[in-house]
PDB file of C-alpha atoms and ligand atoms in Angstrom:
ATOM      1  CA  MET A1475       0.000   0.000   0.000  1.00 88.00           C
ATOM      2  CA  ILE A1476       0.993   3.603  -0.429  1.00 93.00           C
ATOM      3  CA  MET A1477       0.973   5.319   2.929  1.00 96.00           C
ATOM      4  CA  SER A1478      -0.375   8.784   3.480  1.00 97.00           C
ATOM      5  CA  ARG A1479       1.232  11.276   5.829  1.00 98.00           C
ATOM      6  CA  VAL A1480      -1.266  10.336   8.535  1.00 98.00           C
ATOM      7  CA  GLN A1481      -0.417   6.645   8.185  1.00 98.00           C
ATOM      8  CA  VAL A1482       3.309   7.412   8.339  1.00 98.00           C
ATOM      9  CA  ALA A1483       2.646   9.333  11.568  1.00 98.00           C
ATOM     10  CA  GLU A1484       0.831   6.264  12.923  1.00 98.00           C
ATOM     11  CA  LEU A1485       3.857   4.111  12.090  1.00 98.00           C
ATOM     12  CA  PHE A1486       6.022   6.482  14.096  1.00 98.00           C
ATOM     13  CA  GLU A1487       3.564   6.390  16.996  1.00 98.00           C
ATOM     14  CA  ALA A1488       3.788   2.598  16.983  1.00 97.00           C
ATOM     15  CA  ALA A1489       7.602   2.842  16.936  1.00 98.00           C
ATOM     16  CA  SER A1490       7.496   5.216  19.873  1.00 97.00           C
ATOM     17  CA  ALA A1491       5.153   2.961  21.851  1.00 97.00           C
ATOM     18  CA  GLY A1492       7.244  -0.105  20.990  1.00 97.00           C
ATOM     19  CA  GLY A1493      10.626   1.517  21.714  1.00 97.00           C
ATOM     20  CA  TYR A1494      12.068   0.931  18.242  1.00 98.00           C
ATOM     21  CA  ALA A1495      13.151   2.967  15.231  1.00 98.00           C
ATOM     22  CA  ILE A1496      12.075   2.674  11.614  1.00 98.00           C
ATOM     23  CA  PRO A1497      15.147   1.908   9.516  1.00 98.00           C
ATOM     24  CA  HIS A1498      15.870   3.914   6.371  1.00 98.00           C
ATOM     25  CA  PHE A1499      18.012   2.459   3.592  1.00 98.00           C
ATOM     26  CA  ASN A1500      19.430   4.368   0.648  1.00 98.00           C
ATOM     27  CA  HIS A1501      19.325   2.662  -2.713  1.00 98.00           C
ATOM     28  CA  SER A1502      21.162   3.433  -5.964  1.00 97.00           C
ATOM     29  CA  ASP A1503      19.281   1.396  -8.559  1.00 98.00           C
ATOM     30  CA  PHE A1504      16.497  -1.166  -8.978  1.00 97.00           C
ATOM     31  CA  TRP A1505      18.518  -4.205  -7.904  1.00 98.00           C
ATOM     32  CA  ASP A1506      19.384  -2.874  -4.471  1.00 98.00           C
ATOM     33  CA  MET A1507      15.885  -1.417  -4.152  1.00 98.00           C
ATOM     34  CA  SER A1508      14.341  -4.861  -4.570  1.00 98.00           C
ATOM     35  CA  ALA A1509      16.893  -6.397  -2.199  1.00 98.00           C
ATOM     36  CA  ILE A1510      15.942  -3.872   0.491  1.00 98.00           C
ATOM     37  CA  ALA A1511      12.204  -4.403  -0.066  1.00 98.00           C
ATOM     38  CA  GLU A1512      12.530  -8.204   0.072  1.00 98.00           C
ATOM     39  CA  ALA A1513      14.585  -8.093   3.264  1.00 98.00           C
ATOM     40  CA  ALA A1514      12.023  -5.837   4.948  1.00 98.00           C
ATOM     41  CA  GLN A1515       9.189  -8.187   4.080  1.00 97.00           C
ATOM     42  CA  GLU A1516      11.106 -11.255   5.235  1.00 97.00           C
ATOM     43  CA  SER A1517      11.802  -9.436   8.529  1.00 97.00           C
ATOM     44  CA  LYS A1518       8.224  -8.132   8.712  1.00 97.00           C
ATOM     45  CA  ALA A1519       9.533  -4.623   9.339  1.00 98.00           C
ATOM     46  CA  PRO A1520       8.340  -1.191   8.248  1.00 98.00           C
ATOM     47  CA  ILE A1521      11.088   0.702   6.437  1.00 98.00           C
ATOM     48  CA  PHE A1522      11.947   3.758   4.391  1.00 98.00           C
ATOM     49  CA  ILE A1523      13.657   3.226   1.038  1.00 98.00           C
ATOM     50  CA  ALA A1524      15.409   6.414   0.038  1.00 98.00           C
ATOM     51  CA  CYS A1525      17.372   7.876  -2.801  1.00 97.00           C
ATOM     52  CA  LEU A1526      19.640  10.884  -2.981  1.00 98.00           C
ATOM     53  CA  PRO A1527      19.117  13.573  -5.652  1.00 98.00           C
ATOM     54  CA  LYS A1528      22.259  12.132  -7.282  1.00 97.00           C
ATOM     55  CA  VAL A1529      20.305   8.961  -8.086  1.00 98.00           C
ATOM     56  CA  ILE A1530      17.461  11.025  -9.530  1.00 98.00           C
ATOM     57  CA  ASP A1531      20.000  12.774 -11.777  1.00 98.00           C
ATOM     58  CA  ALA A1532      21.305   9.402 -12.934  1.00 98.00           C
ATOM     59  CA  ILE A1533      18.061   7.461 -13.466  1.00 98.00           C
ATOM     60  CA  GLY A1534      15.256  10.016 -13.768  1.00 98.00           C
ATOM     61  CA  ILE A1535      12.519  10.936 -11.342  1.00 98.00           C
ATOM     62  CA  GLU A1536       9.645   9.444 -13.372  1.00 98.00           C
ATOM     63  CA  LYS A1537      11.249   5.997 -13.517  1.00 98.00           C
ATOM     64  CA  LEU A1538      12.250   6.032  -9.864  1.00 98.00           C
ATOM     65  CA  GLY A1539       8.838   7.269  -8.762  1.00 98.00           C
ATOM     66  CA  ALA A1540       7.054   4.628 -10.833  1.00 98.00           C
ATOM     67  CA  VAL A1541       9.156   1.755  -9.509  1.00 98.00           C
ATOM     68  CA  GLY A1542       8.927   3.169  -5.983  1.00 98.00           C
ATOM     69  CA  LYS A1543       5.139   3.189  -6.279  1.00 97.00           C
ATOM     70  CA  ILE A1544       4.979  -0.418  -7.485  1.00 97.00           C
ATOM     71  CA  THR A1545       7.400  -1.474  -4.738  1.00 98.00           C
ATOM     72  CA  MET A1546       5.178   0.127  -2.087  1.00 98.00           C
ATOM     73  CA  GLU A1547       1.978  -1.286  -3.571  1.00 97.00           C
ATOM     74  CA  GLN A1548       3.312  -4.832  -3.774  1.00 97.00           C
ATOM     75  CA  SER A1549       4.892  -4.885  -0.321  1.00 97.00           C
ATOM     76  CA  LYS A1550       3.208  -6.793   2.494  1.00 95.00           C
ATOM     77  CA  THR A1551       4.942  -4.572   5.046  1.00 96.00           C
ATOM     78  CA  PRO A1552       4.892  -0.763   5.072  1.00 97.00           C
ATOM     79  CA  ILE A1553       7.446   0.798   2.738  1.00 98.00           C
ATOM     80  CA  ILE A1554       7.795   4.556   2.449  1.00 98.00           C
ATOM     81  CA  TYR A1555       9.612   5.863  -0.616  1.00 98.00           C
ATOM     82  CA  HIS A1556      11.661   8.868   0.416  1.00 98.00           C
ATOM     83  CA  LEU A1557      13.816  11.551  -1.175  1.00 98.00           C
ATOM     84  CA  ASP A1558      16.904  12.057   0.987  1.00 98.00           C
ATOM     85  CA  HIS A1559      18.928  15.268   1.569  1.00 97.00           C
ATOM     86  CA  CYS A1560      17.314  17.384  -1.096  1.00 98.00           C
ATOM     87  CA  HIS A1561      18.594  20.964  -1.007  1.00 97.00           C
ATOM     88  CA  ASN A1562      16.175  22.179  -3.654  1.00 97.00           C
ATOM     89  CA  ALA A1563      12.463  22.716  -2.979  1.00 98.00           C
ATOM     90  CA  ASP A1564      11.599  22.312  -6.681  1.00 98.00           C
ATOM     91  CA  ILE A1565      13.087  18.800  -6.738  1.00 98.00           C
ATOM     92  CA  CYS A1566      11.022  17.978  -3.632  1.00 98.00           C
ATOM     93  CA  PHE A1567       7.897  19.136  -5.483  1.00 98.00           C
ATOM     94  CA  ALA A1568       8.825  16.993  -8.505  1.00 98.00           C
ATOM     95  CA  ALA A1569       9.391  13.955  -6.281  1.00 98.00           C
ATOM     96  CA  ILE A1570       5.999  14.464  -4.654  1.00 98.00           C
ATOM     97  CA  ASP A1571       4.372  14.765  -8.085  1.00 98.00           C
ATOM     98  CA  ASN A1572       6.066  11.529  -9.133  1.00 98.00           C
ATOM     99  CA  GLY A1573       4.907   9.344  -6.259  1.00 97.00           C
ATOM    100  CA  TYR A1574       7.389   9.768  -3.416  1.00 98.00           C
ATOM    101  CA  ASN A1575       5.400   9.785  -0.193  1.00 97.00           C
ATOM    102  CA  SER A1576       8.152  11.302   1.923  1.00 98.00           C
ATOM    103  CA  VAL A1577      10.765  13.969   1.224  1.00 98.00           C
ATOM    104  CA  MET A1578      13.631  15.474   3.167  1.00 98.00           C
ATOM    105  CA  ILE A1579      14.226  19.144   2.515  1.00 98.00           C
ATOM    106  CA  ASP A1580      17.717  19.804   3.789  1.00 96.00           C
ATOM    107  CA  ALA A1581      18.326  23.521   4.151  1.00 96.00           C
ATOM    108  CA  SER A1582      20.533  23.005   7.191  1.00 94.00           C
ATOM    109  CA  HIS A1583      23.442  24.782   5.467  1.00 92.00           C
ATOM    110  CA  SER A1584      21.523  28.076   5.544  1.00 94.00           C
ATOM    111  CA  SER A1585      20.563  30.331   8.463  1.00 95.00           C
ATOM    112  CA  LEU A1586      17.739  29.245  10.782  1.00 96.00           C
ATOM    113  CA  LYS A1587      15.491  31.858   9.187  1.00 97.00           C
ATOM    114  CA  GLU A1588      16.177  30.631   5.651  1.00 97.00           C
ATOM    115  CA  ASN A1589      15.947  26.998   6.762  1.00 97.00           C
ATOM    116  CA  ILE A1590      12.484  27.753   8.183  1.00 98.00           C
ATOM    117  CA  GLU A1591      11.361  29.541   5.017  1.00 98.00           C
ATOM    118  CA  THR A1592      12.491  26.711   2.728  1.00 98.00           C
ATOM    119  CA  VAL A1593      11.018  23.966   4.913  1.00 98.00           C
ATOM    120  CA  LYS A1594       7.729  25.864   5.176  1.00 98.00           C
ATOM    121  CA  LYS A1595       7.400  25.976   1.375  1.00 98.00           C
ATOM    122  CA  VAL A1596       7.929  22.228   1.067  1.00 98.00           C
ATOM    123  CA  VAL A1597       5.642  21.437   4.011  1.00 98.00           C
ATOM    124  CA  GLN A1598       2.844  23.465   2.450  1.00 98.00           C
ATOM    125  CA  TYR A1599       3.141  21.661  -0.901  1.00 98.00           C
ATOM    126  CA  ALA A1600       3.627  18.217   0.648  1.00 98.00           C
ATOM    127  CA  HIS A1601       0.914  18.362   3.283  1.00 98.00           C
ATOM    128  CA  ALA A1602      -1.672  19.435   0.693  1.00 98.00           C
ATOM    129  CA  ARG A1603      -0.828  16.149  -1.068  1.00 98.00           C
ATOM    130  CA  GLY A1604      -0.618  13.893   1.997  1.00 98.00           C
ATOM    131  CA  VAL A1605       3.179  13.619   1.902  1.00 98.00           C
ATOM    132  CA  HIS A1606       5.501  13.354   4.920  1.00 98.00           C
ATOM    133  CA  VAL A1607       8.383  15.862   5.296  1.00 98.00           C
ATOM    134  CA  GLU A1608      11.685  15.634   7.159  1.00 98.00           C
ATOM    135  CA  ALA A1609      13.982  18.604   7.814  1.00 98.00           C
ATOM    136  CA  GLU A1610      17.460  18.941   9.330  1.00 96.00           C
ATOM    137  CA  ILE A1611      18.784  21.105  12.122  1.00 95.00           C
ATOM    138  CA  GLY A1612      22.492  21.595  12.732  1.00 92.00           C
ATOM    139  CA  GLN A1613      24.680  20.166  10.018  1.00 88.00           C
ATOM    140  CA  ILE A1614      25.327  16.444   9.771  1.00 86.00           C
ATOM    141  CA  LYS A1615      28.706  16.285   8.115  1.00 79.00           C
ATOM    142  CA  SER A1616      30.327  13.676   5.957  1.00 78.00           C
ATOM    143  CA  ALA A1617      33.118  11.659   7.525  1.00 67.00           C
ATOM    144  CA  GLY A1618      36.248  12.999   5.906  1.00 55.00           C
ATOM    145  CA  ASP A1619      35.130  16.629   5.890  1.00 51.00           C
ATOM    146  CA  GLU A1620      37.928  18.879   6.998  1.00 46.00           C
ATOM    147  CA  GLY A1621      38.202  20.326  10.467  1.00 43.00           C
ATOM    148  CA  ASN A1622      36.409  19.446  13.651  1.00 40.00           C
ATOM    149  CA  THR A1623      33.043  19.259  11.981  1.00 42.00           C
ATOM    150  CA  VAL A1624      31.428  17.137  14.658  1.00 45.00           C
ATOM    151  CA  ILE A1625      31.493  20.012  17.104  1.00 44.00           C
ATOM    152  CA  SER A1626      30.847  22.886  14.715  1.00 50.00           C
ATOM    153  CA  GLY A1627      27.855  21.228  13.057  1.00 82.00           C
ATOM    154  CA  LYS A1628      25.799  20.406  16.136  1.00 88.00           C
ATOM    155  CA  ALA A1629      22.218  21.522  16.509  1.00 91.00           C
ATOM    156  CA  THR A1630      20.815  23.409  19.461  1.00 94.00           C
ATOM    157  CA  ALA A1631      17.636  22.336  21.189  1.00 96.00           C
ATOM    158  CA  ASP A1632      16.131  25.782  20.860  1.00 96.00           C
ATOM    159  CA  ASP A1633      16.753  25.999  17.094  1.00 96.00           C
ATOM    160  CA  ALA A1634      15.195  22.545  16.736  1.00 97.00           C
ATOM    161  CA  ARG A1635      12.141  23.641  18.708  1.00 98.00           C
ATOM    162  CA  VAL A1636      11.697  26.822  16.678  1.00 98.00           C
ATOM    163  CA  LEU A1637      12.135  25.080  13.316  1.00 98.00           C
ATOM    164  CA  VAL A1638       9.506  22.452  14.091  1.00 98.00           C
ATOM    165  CA  LYS A1639       7.073  24.943  15.625  1.00 98.00           C
ATOM    166  CA  GLU A1640       7.362  27.425  12.752  1.00 98.00           C
ATOM    167  CA  THR A1641       7.212  24.924   9.898  1.00 98.00           C
ATOM    168  CA  GLY A1642       4.925  22.105  11.057  1.00 98.00           C
ATOM    169  CA  VAL A1643       7.458  19.607   9.674  1.00 98.00           C
ATOM    170  CA  ASP A1644       6.768  15.905  10.386  1.00 98.00           C
ATOM    171  CA  ALA A1645      10.222  14.611  11.380  1.00 98.00           C
ATOM    172  CA  LEU A1646      13.555  16.143  12.264  1.00 98.00           C
ATOM    173  CA  ALA A1647      17.114  15.030  11.550  1.00 97.00           C
ATOM    174  CA  VAL A1648      19.267  16.265  14.394  1.00 95.00           C
ATOM    175  CA  ALA A1649      23.018  16.811  14.185  1.00 93.00           C
ATOM    176  CA  PHE A1650      24.198  15.456  17.546  1.00 92.00           C
ATOM    177  CA  GLY A1651      27.563  13.975  16.610  1.00 90.00           C
ATOM    178  CA  SER A1652      26.904  11.429  13.874  1.00 89.00           C
ATOM    179  CA  GLU A1653      28.492  11.740  10.446  1.00 88.00           C
ATOM    180  CA  HIS A1654      27.744  10.255   7.035  1.00 89.00           C
ATOM    181  CA  GLY A1655      29.989   7.453   5.809  1.00 87.00           C
ATOM    182  CA  PHE A1656      32.708   5.520   7.580  1.00 84.00           C
ATOM    183  CA  TYR A1657      34.298   7.163  10.589  1.00 81.00           C
ATOM    184  CA  THR A1658      37.984   7.816  10.849  1.00 78.00           C
ATOM    185  CA  HIS A1659      37.559   8.135  14.639  1.00 78.00           C
ATOM    186  CA  LYS A1660      35.129   6.770  17.197  1.00 76.00           C
ATOM    187  CA  PRO A1661      31.817   8.618  16.779  1.00 82.00           C
ATOM    188  CA  GLU A1662      30.841  10.528  19.879  1.00 88.00           C
ATOM    189  CA  LEU A1663      27.118  11.012  20.029  1.00 93.00           C
ATOM    190  CA  ASP A1664      25.912  13.786  22.314  1.00 95.00           C
ATOM    191  CA  PHE A1665      23.108  12.015  24.137  1.00 96.00           C
ATOM    192  CA  GLU A1666      22.549  14.979  26.437  1.00 96.00           C
ATOM    193  CA  LEU A1667      21.782  17.178  23.415  1.00 96.00           C
ATOM    194  CA  LEU A1668      19.494  14.469  22.034  1.00 97.00           C
ATOM    195  CA  ARG A1669      17.588  14.379  25.332  1.00 97.00           C
ATOM    196  CA  GLN A1670      17.281  18.178  25.328  1.00 97.00           C
ATOM    197  CA  VAL A1671      15.925  18.174  21.775  1.00 97.00           C
ATOM    198  CA  ARG A1672      13.509  15.391  22.580  1.00 97.00           C
ATOM    199  CA  GLN A1673      12.068  17.391  25.458  1.00 97.00           C
ATOM    200  CA  VAL A1674      11.145  20.346  23.271  1.00 98.00           C
ATOM    201  CA  VAL A1675      10.423  18.734  19.885  1.00 98.00           C
ATOM    202  CA  PRO A1676       7.186  16.769  19.520  1.00 97.00           C
ATOM    203  CA  VAL A1677       7.946  15.083  16.152  1.00 98.00           C
ATOM    204  CA  PRO A1678      10.008  11.917  15.502  1.00 98.00           C
ATOM    205  CA  LEU A1679      13.778  12.448  15.589  1.00 98.00           C
ATOM    206  CA  VAL A1680      16.061  10.984  12.934  1.00 98.00           C
ATOM    207  CA  LEU A1681      19.624   9.668  13.256  1.00 97.00           C
ATOM    208  CA  HIS A1682      21.612  10.163  10.053  1.00 95.00           C
ATOM    209  CA  GLY A1683      24.896   8.403   9.330  1.00 93.00           C
ATOM    210  CA  GLY A1684      23.962   5.062  10.897  1.00 93.00           C
ATOM    211  CA  THR A1685      26.889   3.356   9.108  1.00 92.00           C
ATOM    212  CA  GLY A1686      29.795   2.988  11.491  1.00 88.00           C
ATOM    213  CA  ILE A1687      27.921   3.797  14.699  1.00 93.00           C
ATOM    214  CA  PRO A1688      28.338   0.872  17.117  1.00 93.00           C
ATOM    215  CA  GLU A1689      25.147  -1.085  17.729  1.00 95.00           C
ATOM    216  CA  GLU A1690      25.061  -0.167  21.424  1.00 95.00           C
ATOM    217  CA  ASP A1691      25.123   3.549  20.543  1.00 96.00           C
ATOM    218  CA  VAL A1692      22.336   3.141  17.959  1.00 97.00           C
ATOM    219  CA  ARG A1693      20.277   1.347  20.604  1.00 97.00           C
ATOM    220  CA  ARG A1694      21.049   4.051  23.156  1.00 97.00           C
ATOM    221  CA  ALA A1695      19.961   6.711  20.644  1.00 97.00           C
ATOM    222  CA  ILE A1696      16.708   4.816  20.103  1.00 98.00           C
ATOM    223  CA  ASP A1697      16.202   4.600  23.865  1.00 97.00           C
ATOM    224  CA  ASN A1698      16.647   8.389  23.952  1.00 97.00           C
ATOM    225  CA  GLY A1699      14.037   9.149  21.338  1.00 96.00           C
ATOM    226  CA  ILE A1700      15.454   8.396  17.868  1.00 98.00           C
ATOM    227  CA  ARG A1701      12.622   6.953  15.751  1.00 98.00           C
ATOM    228  CA  LYS A1702      14.310   6.653  12.347  1.00 98.00           C
ATOM    229  CA  VAL A1703      17.833   5.433  11.606  1.00 98.00           C
ATOM    230  CA  ASN A1704      19.355   6.241   8.212  1.00 97.00           C
ATOM    231  CA  VAL A1705      21.802   3.816   6.635  1.00 97.00           C
ATOM    232  CA  GLY A1706      23.361   4.656   3.279  1.00 96.00           C
ATOM    233  CA  THR A1707      27.070   3.954   2.983  1.00 95.00           C
ATOM    234  CA  HIS A1708      26.889   0.461   4.511  1.00 96.00           C
ATOM    235  CA  ILE A1709      24.317  -0.575   1.892  1.00 97.00           C
ATOM    236  CA  ARG A1710      26.187   0.965  -1.022  1.00 97.00           C
ATOM    237  CA  CYS A1711      29.582  -0.460  -0.071  1.00 97.00           C
ATOM    238  CA  THR A1712      28.089  -3.909   0.568  1.00 98.00           C
ATOM    239  CA  TYR A1713      26.390  -3.805  -2.816  1.00 98.00           C
ATOM    240  CA  ILE A1714      29.416  -2.663  -4.813  1.00 98.00           C
ATOM    241  CA  GLY A1715      31.743  -4.994  -2.906  1.00 98.00           C
ATOM    242  CA  ALA A1716      29.449  -7.956  -3.588  1.00 98.00           C
ATOM    243  CA  VAL A1717      29.261  -7.163  -7.309  1.00 98.00           C
ATOM    244  CA  LYS A1718      33.053  -6.981  -7.423  1.00 98.00           C
ATOM    245  CA  GLN A1719      33.379 -10.285  -5.581  1.00 98.00           C
ATOM    246  CA  ALA A1720      30.819 -11.985  -7.838  1.00 98.00           C
ATOM    247  CA  ILE A1721      32.567 -10.805 -10.993  1.00 98.00           C
ATOM    248  CA  GLU A1722      35.939 -11.960  -9.663  1.00 98.00           C
ATOM    249  CA  GLU A1723      34.562 -15.383  -8.745  1.00 98.00           C
ATOM    250  CA  MET A1724      32.188 -15.977 -11.673  1.00 97.00           C
ATOM    251  CA  GLY A1725      33.840 -14.027 -14.478  1.00 98.00           C
ATOM    252  CA  THR A1726      32.684 -11.179 -16.690  1.00 97.00           C
ATOM    253  CA  GLN A1727      30.701 -13.485 -18.990  1.00 97.00           C
ATOM    254  CA  THR A1728      28.287 -14.350 -16.199  1.00 97.00           C
ATOM    255  CA  HIS A1729      24.772 -12.987 -16.767  1.00 98.00           C
ATOM    256  CA  THR A1730      24.003  -9.726 -14.968  1.00 97.00           C
ATOM    257  CA  ALA A1731      21.038 -11.364 -13.238  1.00 98.00           C
ATOM    258  CA  ASP A1732      23.299 -14.013 -11.687  1.00 98.00           C
ATOM    259  CA  ILE A1733      25.855 -11.430 -10.537  1.00 98.00           C
ATOM    260  CA  MET A1734      23.053  -9.364  -9.051  1.00 98.00           C
ATOM    261  CA  ALA A1735      21.399 -12.325  -7.351  1.00 98.00           C
ATOM    262  CA  PHE A1736      24.618 -12.750  -5.368  1.00 98.00           C
ATOM    263  CA  ALA A1737      24.817  -9.013  -4.614  1.00 98.00           C
ATOM    264  CA  LYS A1738      21.165  -8.878  -3.568  1.00 98.00           C
ATOM    265  CA  ASP A1739      21.707 -11.641  -1.023  1.00 98.00           C
ATOM    266  CA  GLN A1740      24.583  -9.746   0.554  1.00 98.00           C
ATOM    267  CA  VAL A1741      22.560  -6.516   0.704  1.00 98.00           C
ATOM    268  CA  LYS A1742      19.609  -8.370   2.237  1.00 98.00           C
ATOM    269  CA  THR A1743      21.818  -9.731   5.025  1.00 98.00           C
ATOM    270  CA  VAL A1744      22.996  -6.229   5.937  1.00 98.00           C
ATOM    271  CA  VAL A1745      19.466  -4.789   5.761  1.00 98.00           C
ATOM    272  CA  LYS A1746      18.215  -7.525   8.093  1.00 98.00           C
ATOM    273  CA  GLN A1747      21.019  -6.799  10.579  1.00 98.00           C
ATOM    274  CA  TRP A1748      20.048  -3.135  10.669  1.00 98.00           C
ATOM    275  CA  ILE A1749      16.368  -3.976  11.090  1.00 98.00           C
ATOM    276  CA  LYS A1750      17.360  -5.991  14.169  1.00 98.00           C
ATOM    277  CA  THR A1751      19.585  -3.200  15.474  1.00 98.00           C
ATOM    278  CA  CYS A1752      16.594  -0.858  15.204  1.00 98.00           C
ATOM    279  CA  ARG A1753      14.367  -3.501  16.892  1.00 97.00           C
ATOM    280  CA  ALA A1754      11.992  -2.979  13.962  1.00 98.00           C
ATOM    281  CA  ASP A1755      11.249  -6.677  13.492  1.00 94.00           C
ATOM    282  CA  GLY A1756       9.434  -6.679  16.808  1.00 73.00           C
ATOM    283  CA  LYS A1757      11.681  -9.436  18.183  1.00 66.00           C
ATOM    284  CA  SER A1758      15.095  -7.921  18.821  1.00 59.00           C
TER     285      SER A1758
HETATM  286 ZN1  LIG B 490      21.827  11.779   5.896  1.00 70.59          ZN
END
């Protein structure tokens, strides 16, 4: 089924009541998308499948939206098809028009005032069409960025409160020490900041940069109010690494479908691990 904004909110309420987070997995094409969807159904877990604007540039929004819609319709467990880290409101509108039922407008690089204005525009368009919106406060950096980005990018609880109050956004990604990609140092999550944000922000909070955060810290974040955990790099590197391994073992004359069957299995294993880490299978 294709979930409306209200139904997505109900999923988050269930996650909150059950003490788990809804996992979010980034995909790059249709092979990894189907691997993620199959793993979620086999684990009986609700998930987000997300793509970055980069993937839209490569494949096209109509094709992605159409396949996303079919994937959601055919799934026996809730799947939400999401646009991740979009800096451009117009691309959010196009995604909404093409069947995405969740978008992230990321204007976290701009001032609080501009962030609010941009998020407001997207919220207005999305909510009129029953679509869920996520925003970001503070700046979640990429591992490998120069300088001490972990400290400089952190959110403040008051900015988070104001952004949510002013925009009516549905979920909030909070910069509290996580980074995208693989860490070159041990990630230090600021749980005190997370607790402060949770006290003043009524919407579900999102942990970005799940890859590389130790399981105990992900669990601790969930116990402190995180309701969505984003995993991108771990999926992508597993996928590409598995394709490489399959080609090395089976040779370049092997049919694409056979190479991808191997890669899909590897991706499914990682997706299932993350579902367990998030306790989203209801058993972990
Ligand atoms: Zn992210």
